[in-house]
Amino acid sequence: MQSESNIDPKIIEEILKFSKNVIDAPKLVAAPDEISLEVTPHDIVQQMDKTRLLHYRPITDKQHKTPLLISYALINRFHILDIQPEKSWVRNLLQQGFDVYMLDWGTPTSMDKYLDFDDYVNGYLDAYVEYIKNETSTEKISLQGYCTGATIATAYASLHPESVKNYIATAPVIDGWRDTTVISNLAKHMDVDKMVEVIGNMPPEFMYYCFSVLKPFEQGIEKYVNFFKNIENKKFVDSFLRVEKWLGDTPPIPGELFRQWIKDIYQDNLLIQNKMHIEGQLVDLKKIDMPIFTQVAVGDHLVSPECSMPLHYAVGSEDKTLRMYPTGHVGMIASSLSQKKVLPELGQWLSERS
């Protein structure tokens, strides 16, 4: 009696094709360090310690008068906002006629382990805002903060409202108790004093660990399965490698800043309660009285929507807008959705107030 196979020939074909792609990968794919990110042309106009202020060269004849400063996150590098020309947050804003600056926090070393919120908010950020105001002959700037950079920018907008004309909070870390992410749950149970005492600055390896436990299957097995399935798709591979290069490049976080961050934002949740102090100054969110645009990603696994949205309701501004997008943390700033929807909406909002 002849037995019949129940295995679909298409499955066997897929397995063979996948195996071939794995074998051929070294010949088809460049190493991440060989990938050029093609960053938008810019000039380094100011430097303080390890930090730098980048000014992007205009690409339109007409520009809005009010300059825009982007306060990038403390984790990874600002390149994600300029990951490739067709998905560049920066280039899109330039095409809309905005005068764009970027704050690069640099790479802290062991000698920087005592830097804290005051150094970042009232030191670096304030100094760069003053520089831009002087260079552009404006009394106020527009300020955008992304992720942890939005937490710093939020504190700045509260303490220095006289310098901020418009504020954009993109996936801000605000209400630590409402954050449902793995990172938040880890943070709430850390003995952060002991960690900083023993380690000093939080090393990149610690951040890699935090990322890996967020979505272990999606961030591990699944994404590489998808990669090998699409090994012959040059556009997919190029985008994948650019993001991988970005993920693999994250600086340490100064120990004292990390200690304050974990305690004040996640464990004691002082910011949203208007109880957080920076060098004796109360960070009162009601003092954020300028127009504010809060951008939230529904599928954000790094900063949950519940963590970001409370900012919209806590500020003192009467001109406030909250937008939620069906994407993730990176998708909101570096995807076709960001180019087609997020940035046009932001540009229109900002141009009406610039």
mmCIF file of C-alpha atoms in Angstrom:
data_model
loop_
_atom_site.group_PDB
_atom_site.id
_atom_site.type_symbol
_atom_site.label_atom_id
_atom_site.label_comp_id
_atom_site.label_asym_id
_atom_site.label_seq_id
_atom_site.Cartn_x
_atom_site.Cartn_y
_atom_site.Cartn_z
ATOM 1 C CA MET A 1 0.000 0.000 0.000
ATOM 2 C CA GLN A 2 1.478 3.366 -1.053
ATOM 3 C CA SER A 3 1.560 5.996 1.648
ATOM 4 C CA GLU A 4 0.626 9.511 0.757
ATOM 5 C CA SER A 5 2.527 12.478 2.112
ATOM 6 C CA ASN A 6 0.457 15.080 3.924
ATOM 7 C CA ILE A 7 3.197 17.712 3.640
ATOM 8 C CA ASP A 8 2.331 20.570 1.338
ATOM 9 C CA PRO A 9 5.042 20.905 -1.366
ATOM 10 C CA LYS A 10 4.894 24.690 -0.861
ATOM 11 C CA ILE A 11 6.121 24.265 2.711
ATOM 12 C CA ILE A 12 9.106 22.217 1.552
ATOM 13 C CA GLU A 13 9.830 24.862 -1.079
ATOM 14 C CA GLU A 14 9.714 27.616 1.531
ATOM 15 C CA ILE A 15 12.075 25.705 3.849
ATOM 16 C CA LEU A 16 14.565 25.118 1.038
ATOM 17 C CA LYS A 17 14.388 28.759 -0.041
ATOM 18 C CA PHE A 18 14.861 29.965 3.537
ATOM 19 C CA SER A 19 17.887 27.676 4.003
ATOM 20 C CA LYS A 20 19.413 28.979 0.783
ATOM 21 C CA ASN A 21 18.891 32.578 1.915
ATOM 22 C CA VAL A 22 20.686 31.865 5.199
ATOM 23 C CA ILE A 23 23.645 30.370 3.322
ATOM 24 C CA ASP A 24 23.759 33.216 0.798
ATOM 25 C CA ALA A 25 23.371 36.011 3.378
ATOM 26 C CA PRO A 26 27.111 36.790 3.801
ATOM 27 C CA LYS A 27 27.409 37.314 0.045
ATOM 28 C CA LEU A 28 24.286 39.456 -0.270
ATOM 29 C CA VAL A 29 24.380 41.620 2.827
ATOM 30 C CA ALA A 30 26.884 44.194 4.009
ATOM 31 C CA ALA A 31 27.997 44.320 7.638
ATOM 32 C CA PRO A 32 26.215 47.002 9.701
ATOM 33 C CA ASP A 33 29.432 49.037 10.098
ATOM 34 C CA GLU A 34 29.671 49.236 6.300
ATOM 35 C CA ILE A 35 26.260 50.910 6.027
ATOM 36 C CA SER A 36 26.288 54.650 5.353
ATOM 37 C CA LEU A 37 23.327 56.406 6.932
ATOM 38 C CA GLU A 38 23.408 59.282 4.437
ATOM 39 C CA VAL A 39 22.633 61.832 7.135
ATOM 40 C CA THR A 40 21.247 65.175 6.049
ATOM 41 C CA PRO A 41 24.000 67.816 5.628
ATOM 42 C CA HIS A 42 24.575 69.796 8.798
ATOM 43 C CA ASP A 43 27.119 71.855 10.687
ATOM 44 C CA ILE A 44 28.270 71.428 14.286
ATOM 45 C CA VAL A 45 27.716 74.973 15.501
ATOM 46 C CA GLN A 46 28.351 74.562 19.231
ATOM 47 C CA GLN A 47 29.898 72.049 21.626
ATOM 48 C CA MET A 48 29.799 71.712 25.407
ATOM 49 C CA ASP A 49 31.696 68.886 27.053
ATOM 50 C CA LYS A 50 30.536 65.722 25.220
ATOM 51 C CA THR A 51 27.382 67.345 23.794
ATOM 52 C CA ARG A 52 26.994 68.982 20.384
ATOM 53 C CA LEU A 53 24.496 71.264 18.681
ATOM 54 C CA LEU A 54 23.836 70.409 15.032
ATOM 55 C CA HIS A 55 22.319 72.871 12.582
ATOM 56 C CA TYR A 56 20.866 71.373 9.399
ATOM 57 C CA ARG A 57 21.423 73.253 6.180
ATOM 58 C CA PRO A 58 18.228 74.631 4.614
ATOM 59 C CA ILE A 59 16.885 73.057 1.424
ATOM 60 C CA THR A 60 14.110 75.580 0.692
ATOM 61 C CA ASP A 61 14.275 79.238 -0.300
ATOM 62 C CA LYS A 62 11.671 80.302 2.255
ATOM 63 C CA GLN A 63 11.854 79.375 5.930
ATOM 64 C CA HIS A 64 9.628 79.849 8.947
ATOM 65 C CA LYS A 65 11.067 82.476 11.261
ATOM 66 C CA THR A 66 10.918 80.458 14.485
ATOM 67 C CA PRO A 67 13.767 77.887 14.691
ATOM 68 C CA LEU A 68 13.103 74.341 15.926
ATOM 69 C CA LEU A 69 15.404 72.543 18.359
ATOM 70 C CA ILE A 70 15.026 68.765 18.752
ATOM 71 C CA SER A 71 16.008 67.318 22.129
ATOM 72 C CA TYR A 72 16.811 63.722 21.251
ATOM 73 C CA ALA A 73 16.561 60.792 23.669
ATOM 74 C CA LEU A 74 19.354 59.705 26.004
ATOM 75 C CA ILE A 75 19.242 56.186 24.536
ATOM 76 C CA ASN A 76 20.783 55.337 21.139
ATOM 77 C CA ARG A 77 21.659 58.139 18.717
ATOM 78 C CA PHE A 78 19.796 60.919 16.954
ATOM 79 C CA HIS A 79 20.344 59.149 13.597
ATOM 80 C CA ILE A 80 16.941 57.457 13.864
ATOM 81 C CA LEU A 81 15.423 60.860 13.048
ATOM 82 C CA ASP A 82 17.544 60.891 9.902
ATOM 83 C CA ILE A 83 17.838 57.146 9.200
ATOM 84 C CA GLN A 84 17.507 57.371 5.403
ATOM 85 C CA PRO A 85 16.414 60.144 3.019
ATOM 86 C CA GLU A 86 12.920 58.812 2.288
ATOM 87 C CA LYS A 87 12.180 58.216 5.996
ATOM 88 C CA SER A 88 14.027 61.182 7.493
ATOM 89 C CA TRP A 89 12.154 63.209 10.097
ATOM 90 C CA VAL A 90 14.726 65.970 9.774
ATOM 91 C CA ARG A 91 14.657 66.153 5.978
ATOM 92 C CA ASN A 92 10.853 66.276 5.935
ATOM 93 C CA LEU A 93 10.845 69.248 8.306
ATOM 94 C CA LEU A 94 13.480 70.981 6.192
ATOM 95 C CA GLN A 95 11.338 70.414 3.098
ATOM 96 C CA GLN A 96 8.483 72.110 4.939
ATOM 97 C CA GLY A 97 10.672 75.152 5.439
ATOM 98 C CA PHE A 98 11.638 74.784 9.092
ATOM 99 C CA ASP A 99 15.018 75.837 10.492
ATOM 100 C CA VAL A 100 16.108 72.667 12.325
ATOM 101 C CA TYR A 101 18.661 72.164 15.106
ATOM 102 C CA MET A 102 19.474 68.884 16.875
ATOM 103 C CA LEU A 103 20.927 68.303 20.339
ATOM 104 C CA ASP A 104 23.350 65.368 20.328
ATOM 105 C CA TRP A 105 24.007 64.331 23.944
ATOM 106 C CA GLY A 106 27.244 62.566 22.970
ATOM 107 C CA THR A 107 28.967 59.746 24.853
ATOM 108 C CA PRO A 108 29.426 60.288 28.605
ATOM 109 C CA THR A 109 32.552 58.810 30.194
ATOM 110 C CA SER A 110 33.309 57.816 33.786
ATOM 111 C CA MET A 111 34.206 61.419 34.605
ATOM 112 C CA ASP A 112 30.610 62.415 33.744
ATOM 113 C CA LYS A 113 28.938 60.079 36.234
ATOM 114 C CA TYR A 114 27.851 62.962 38.483
ATOM 115 C CA LEU A 115 25.917 64.803 35.748
ATOM 116 C CA ASP A 116 22.257 65.130 36.725
ATOM 117 C CA PHE A 117 18.940 66.621 35.600
ATOM 118 C CA ASP A 118 20.146 70.123 36.412
ATOM 119 C CA ASP A 119 23.157 69.737 34.105
ATOM 120 C CA TYR A 120 20.996 68.501 31.246
ATOM 121 C CA VAL A 121 18.038 70.876 31.669
ATOM 122 C CA ASN A 122 19.518 74.103 33.057
ATOM 123 C CA GLY A 123 22.992 73.479 31.708
ATOM 124 C CA TYR A 124 23.270 72.008 28.226
ATOM 125 C CA LEU A 125 19.721 72.490 26.933
ATOM 126 C CA ASP A 126 19.380 76.030 28.245
ATOM 127 C CA ALA A 127 22.771 77.062 26.851
ATOM 128 C CA TYR A 128 21.908 75.748 23.387
ATOM 129 C CA VAL A 129 18.506 77.439 23.429
ATOM 130 C CA GLU A 130 20.185 80.742 24.264
ATOM 131 C CA TYR A 131 22.709 80.216 21.463
ATOM 132 C CA ILE A 132 19.946 79.615 18.909
ATOM 133 C CA LYS A 133 17.997 82.642 20.098
ATOM 134 C CA ASN A 134 21.061 84.838 19.691
ATOM 135 C CA GLU A 135 22.017 83.391 16.301
ATOM 136 C CA THR A 136 18.528 83.733 14.843
ATOM 137 C CA SER A 137 17.592 86.994 16.580
ATOM 138 C CA THR A 138 14.445 85.446 18.032
ATOM 139 C CA GLU A 139 13.068 85.743 21.550
ATOM 140 C CA LYS A 140 11.630 82.224 21.594
ATOM 141 C CA ILE A 141 12.192 78.907 19.816
ATOM 142 C CA SER A 142 10.057 75.885 19.045
ATOM 143 C CA LEU A 143 11.186 72.841 21.033
ATOM 144 C CA GLN A 144 10.609 69.164 20.301
ATOM 145 C CA GLY A 145 11.496 66.368 22.700
ATOM 146 C CA TYR A 146 11.550 62.683 21.781
ATOM 147 C CA CYS A 147 11.188 59.851 24.322
ATOM 148 C CA THR A 148 13.499 60.519 27.292
ATOM 149 C CA GLY A 149 14.593 63.681 25.517
ATOM 150 C CA ALA A 150 10.972 64.817 25.839
ATOM 151 C CA THR A 151 11.138 64.380 29.609
ATOM 152 C CA ILE A 152 14.112 66.729 29.711
ATOM 153 C CA ALA A 153 12.395 69.121 27.293
ATOM 154 C CA THR A 154 9.201 69.041 29.378
ATOM 155 C CA ALA A 155 11.142 70.044 32.480
ATOM 156 C CA TYR A 156 12.780 72.810 30.456
ATOM 157 C CA ALA A 157 9.450 74.111 29.125
ATOM 158 C CA SER A 158 8.173 74.290 32.712
ATOM 159 C CA LEU A 159 11.252 76.040 34.129
ATOM 160 C CA HIS A 160 11.932 78.308 31.121
ATOM 161 C CA PRO A 161 8.547 79.016 29.479
ATOM 162 C CA GLU A 162 9.761 82.467 28.433
ATOM 163 C CA SER A 163 12.111 80.833 25.887
ATOM 164 C CA VAL A 164 9.693 78.327 24.312
ATOM 165 C CA LYS A 165 7.141 79.487 21.743
ATOM 166 C CA ASN A 166 5.820 76.017 20.822
ATOM 167 C CA TYR A 167 6.447 72.620 22.406
ATOM 168 C CA ILE A 168 6.172 69.218 20.697
ATOM 169 C CA ALA A 169 6.294 66.171 22.986
ATOM 170 C CA THR A 170 6.855 63.002 20.952
ATOM 171 C CA ALA A 171 6.358 59.779 22.949
ATOM 172 C CA PRO A 172 7.316 61.548 26.195
ATOM 173 C CA VAL A 173 8.112 59.659 29.406
ATOM 174 C CA ILE A 174 5.842 61.457 31.887
ATOM 175 C CA ASP A 175 3.689 59.285 34.183
ATOM 176 C CA GLY A 176 5.881 56.449 35.430
ATOM 177 C CA TRP A 177 3.158 54.718 37.427
ATOM 178 C CA ARG A 178 0.904 54.421 34.392
ATOM 179 C CA ASP A 179 3.671 53.074 32.166
ATOM 180 C CA THR A 180 2.878 49.412 31.473
ATOM 181 C CA THR A 181 6.109 48.520 29.672
ATOM 182 C CA VAL A 182 8.691 45.975 30.818
ATOM 183 C CA ILE A 183 11.209 48.792 31.289
ATOM 184 C CA SER A 184 8.864 50.522 33.723
ATOM 185 C CA ASN A 185 8.277 47.316 35.690
ATOM 186 C CA LEU A 186 12.017 46.718 35.918
ATOM 187 C CA ALA A 187 12.653 50.302 37.000
ATOM 188 C CA LYS A 188 10.117 50.170 39.799
ATOM 189 C CA HIS A 189 11.984 47.287 41.452
ATOM 190 C CA MET A 190 15.574 48.444 40.995
ATOM 191 C CA ASP A 191 17.924 49.161 43.878
ATOM 192 C CA VAL A 192 19.202 52.088 41.839
ATOM 193 C CA ASP A 193 21.405 53.491 44.616
ATOM 194 C CA LYS A 194 23.322 50.213 44.783
ATOM 195 C CA MET A 195 23.542 49.973 40.996
ATOM 196 C CA VAL A 196 25.019 53.452 40.613
ATOM 197 C CA GLU A 197 27.348 52.916 43.571
ATOM 198 C CA VAL A 198 28.766 49.736 42.043
ATOM 199 C CA ILE A 199 28.600 50.457 38.294
ATOM 200 C CA GLY A 200 28.648 54.251 37.976
ATOM 201 C CA ASN A 201 27.302 55.105 34.520
ATOM 202 C CA MET A 202 24.690 52.731 33.133
ATOM 203 C CA PRO A 203 26.555 50.863 30.358
ATOM 204 C CA PRO A 204 25.201 50.071 26.885
ATOM 205 C CA GLU A 205 25.017 46.374 27.811
ATOM 206 C CA PHE A 206 22.386 47.164 30.443
ATOM 207 C CA MET A 207 20.294 49.035 27.893
ATOM 208 C CA TYR A 208 20.623 46.143 25.421
ATOM 209 C CA TYR A 209 19.306 43.806 28.110
ATOM 210 C CA CYS A 210 16.303 46.065 28.750
ATOM 211 C CA PHE A 211 15.479 46.151 25.038
ATOM 212 C CA SER A 212 15.840 42.397 24.657
ATOM 213 C CA VAL A 213 13.265 41.616 27.338
ATOM 214 C CA LEU A 214 10.656 44.008 25.911
ATOM 215 C CA LYS A 215 9.501 41.669 23.167
ATOM 216 C CA PRO A 216 11.864 38.693 23.323
ATOM 217 C CA PHE A 217 10.352 36.800 20.395
ATOM 218 C CA GLU A 218 9.800 39.799 18.121
ATOM 219 C CA GLN A 219 13.159 41.360 18.972
ATOM 220 C CA GLY A 220 14.997 38.058 18.708
ATOM 221 C CA ILE A 221 13.848 35.143 16.569
ATOM 222 C CA GLU A 222 11.022 36.715 14.568
ATOM 223 C CA LYS A 223 12.863 39.726 13.190
ATOM 224 C CA TYR A 224 15.733 37.570 11.921
ATOM 225 C CA VAL A 225 13.342 35.078 10.369
ATOM 226 C CA ASN A 226 11.751 37.990 8.490
ATOM 227 C CA PHE A 227 15.194 39.248 7.557
ATOM 228 C CA PHE A 228 16.262 35.972 5.952
ATOM 229 C CA LYS A 229 12.898 35.613 4.215
ATOM 230 C CA ASN A 230 13.446 39.003 2.566
ATOM 231 C CA ILE A 231 17.171 38.696 1.935
ATOM 232 C CA GLU A 232 16.725 39.392 -1.792
ATOM 233 C CA ASN A 233 14.625 42.508 -1.184
ATOM 234 C CA LYS A 234 17.277 45.227 -1.276
ATOM 235 C CA LYS A 235 14.985 47.935 0.080
ATOM 236 C CA PHE A 236 13.936 45.765 3.042
ATOM 237 C CA VAL A 237 17.533 44.727 3.796
ATOM 238 C CA ASP A 238 18.820 48.296 3.597
ATOM 239 C CA SER A 239 16.164 49.543 6.010
ATOM 240 C CA PHE A 240 16.732 46.581 8.362
ATOM 241 C CA LEU A 241 20.491 47.147 8.527
ATOM 242 C CA ARG A 242 20.155 50.879 9.127
ATOM 243 C CA VAL A 243 17.902 50.260 12.119
ATOM 244 C CA GLU A 244 20.188 47.484 13.408
ATOM 245 C CA LYS A 245 23.163 49.836 13.188
ATOM 246 C CA TRP A 246 21.205 52.411 15.174
ATOM 247 C CA LEU A 247 20.146 49.830 17.781
ATOM 248 C CA GLY A 248 23.747 48.726 18.226
ATOM 249 C CA ASP A 249 25.010 52.216 18.981
ATOM 250 C CA THR A 250 23.858 53.475 22.363
ATOM 251 C CA PRO A 251 25.881 55.565 24.832
ATOM 252 C CA PRO A 252 26.036 55.033 28.590
ATOM 253 C CA ILE A 253 23.796 57.159 30.824
ATOM 254 C CA PRO A 254 25.450 59.250 33.567
ATOM 255 C CA GLY A 255 25.015 57.492 36.896
ATOM 256 C CA GLU A 256 23.507 60.390 38.843
ATOM 257 C CA LEU A 257 21.064 61.240 36.047
ATOM 258 C CA PHE A 258 20.043 57.573 35.888
ATOM 259 C CA ARG A 259 19.513 57.499 39.672
ATOM 260 C CA GLN A 260 17.288 60.588 39.586
ATOM 261 C CA TRP A 261 15.443 59.276 36.545
ATOM 262 C CA ILE A 262 14.520 55.936 38.092
ATOM 263 C CA LYS A 263 13.522 57.441 41.440
ATOM 264 C CA ASP A 264 11.717 60.606 40.330
ATOM 265 C CA ILE A 265 10.020 59.365 37.162
ATOM 266 C CA TYR A 266 9.326 55.669 37.749
ATOM 267 C CA GLN A 267 9.485 54.877 41.465
ATOM 268 C CA ASP A 268 8.121 58.055 43.079
ATOM 269 C CA ASN A 269 6.396 59.401 39.932
ATOM 270 C CA LEU A 270 7.077 63.003 40.938
ATOM 271 C CA LEU A 271 6.902 64.689 37.513
ATOM 272 C CA ILE A 272 3.198 64.200 36.762
ATOM 273 C CA GLN A 273 2.330 65.100 40.381
ATOM 274 C CA ASN A 274 4.151 68.447 40.115
ATOM 275 C CA LYS A 275 6.451 67.382 42.958
ATOM 276 C CA MET A 276 9.730 67.011 41.056
ATOM 277 C CA HIS A 277 12.516 69.431 41.916
ATOM 278 C CA ILE A 278 15.611 70.174 39.846
ATOM 279 C CA GLU A 279 18.288 71.961 41.865
ATOM 280 C CA GLY A 280 15.627 73.395 44.169
ATOM 281 C CA GLN A 281 13.290 74.481 41.371
ATOM 282 C CA LEU A 282 9.820 72.916 41.234
ATOM 283 C CA VAL A 283 8.878 71.455 37.844
ATOM 284 C CA ASP A 284 5.248 72.568 37.655
ATOM 285 C CA LEU A 285 3.580 71.299 34.477
ATOM 286 C CA LYS A 286 0.930 74.014 34.794
ATOM 287 C CA LYS A 287 3.633 76.497 33.859
ATOM 288 C CA ILE A 288 3.791 74.970 30.389
ATOM 289 C CA ASP A 289 1.471 77.606 28.950
ATOM 290 C CA MET A 290 2.711 77.730 25.365
ATOM 291 C CA PRO A 291 1.022 75.805 22.500
ATOM 292 C CA ILE A 292 1.788 72.101 22.952
ATOM 293 C CA PHE A 293 1.435 69.175 20.551
ATOM 294 C CA THR A 294 1.651 65.691 22.133
ATOM 295 C CA GLN A 295 2.308 62.751 19.806
ATOM 296 C CA VAL A 296 1.585 59.228 21.038
ATOM 297 C CA ALA A 297 2.065 55.835 19.358
ATOM 298 C CA VAL A 298 -0.674 53.323 20.199
ATOM 299 C CA GLY A 299 1.662 50.330 19.802
ATOM 300 C CA ASP A 300 4.612 51.843 21.669
ATOM 301 C CA HIS A 301 6.406 49.113 23.666
ATOM 302 C CA LEU A 302 9.098 51.476 25.026
ATOM 303 C CA VAL A 303 6.868 54.251 26.358
ATOM 304 C CA SER A 304 3.258 53.141 26.699
ATOM 305 C CA PRO A 305 0.502 55.580 25.626
ATOM 306 C CA GLU A 306 -0.759 55.685 29.227
ATOM 307 C CA CYS A 307 2.630 57.092 30.233
ATOM 308 C CA SER A 308 2.644 59.866 27.608
ATOM 309 C CA MET A 309 -0.971 61.051 27.381
ATOM 310 C CA PRO A 310 -1.231 62.529 30.911
ATOM 311 C CA LEU A 311 1.013 65.407 29.811
ATOM 312 C CA HIS A 312 -1.778 66.719 27.569
ATOM 313 C CA TYR A 313 -4.130 67.030 30.534
ATOM 314 C CA ALA A 314 -1.566 68.301 33.066
ATOM 315 C CA VAL A 315 -0.198 71.381 31.280
ATOM 316 C CA GLY A 316 -1.516 74.902 31.743
ATOM 317 C CA SER A 317 -1.758 75.704 28.042
ATOM 318 C CA GLU A 318 -5.141 76.426 26.487
ATOM 319 C CA ASP A 319 -3.744 75.658 23.022
ATOM 320 C CA LYS A 320 -3.029 71.960 23.220
ATOM 321 C CA THR A 321 -3.334 69.097 20.763
ATOM 322 C CA LEU A 322 -3.109 65.327 21.318
ATOM 323 C CA ARG A 323 -2.639 62.949 18.385
ATOM 324 C CA MET A 324 -2.482 59.164 18.552
ATOM 325 C CA TYR A 325 -1.029 57.104 15.715
ATOM 326 C CA PRO A 326 -1.455 53.374 14.900
ATOM 327 C CA THR A 327 2.248 52.558 15.022
ATOM 328 C CA GLY A 328 5.143 51.926 17.412
ATOM 329 C CA HIS A 329 7.881 53.938 19.087
ATOM 330 C CA VAL A 330 10.202 54.004 16.065
ATOM 331 C CA GLY A 331 7.404 53.802 13.487
ATOM 332 C CA MET A 332 6.090 57.189 14.591
ATOM 333 C CA ILE A 333 9.336 58.906 13.590
ATOM 334 C CA ALA A 334 10.950 56.724 10.913
ATOM 335 C CA SER A 335 8.379 55.135 8.619
ATOM 336 C CA SER A 336 6.137 55.788 5.670
ATOM 337 C CA LEU A 337 3.355 56.611 8.161
ATOM 338 C CA SER A 338 5.483 59.320 9.750
ATOM 339 C CA GLN A 339 6.171 60.806 6.317
ATOM 340 C CA LYS A 340 2.580 60.636 5.077
ATOM 341 C CA LYS A 341 0.658 61.529 8.238
ATOM 342 C CA VAL A 342 2.639 62.351 11.395
ATOM 343 C CA LEU A 343 4.974 64.956 9.914
ATOM 344 C CA PRO A 344 2.397 66.725 7.687
ATOM 345 C CA GLU A 345 0.128 67.140 10.721
ATOM 346 C CA LEU A 346 3.005 68.404 12.832
ATOM 347 C CA GLY A 347 4.178 70.742 10.085
ATOM 348 C CA GLN A 348 0.745 72.274 9.656
ATOM 349 C CA TRP A 349 0.325 72.716 13.417
ATOM 350 C CA LEU A 350 3.766 74.277 13.763
ATOM 351 C CA SER A 351 3.514 76.549 10.710
ATOM 352 C CA GLU A 352 0.271 78.028 12.037
ATOM 353 C CA ARG A 353 2.136 79.043 15.200
ATOM 354 C CA SER A 354 5.541 79.992 13.781
#
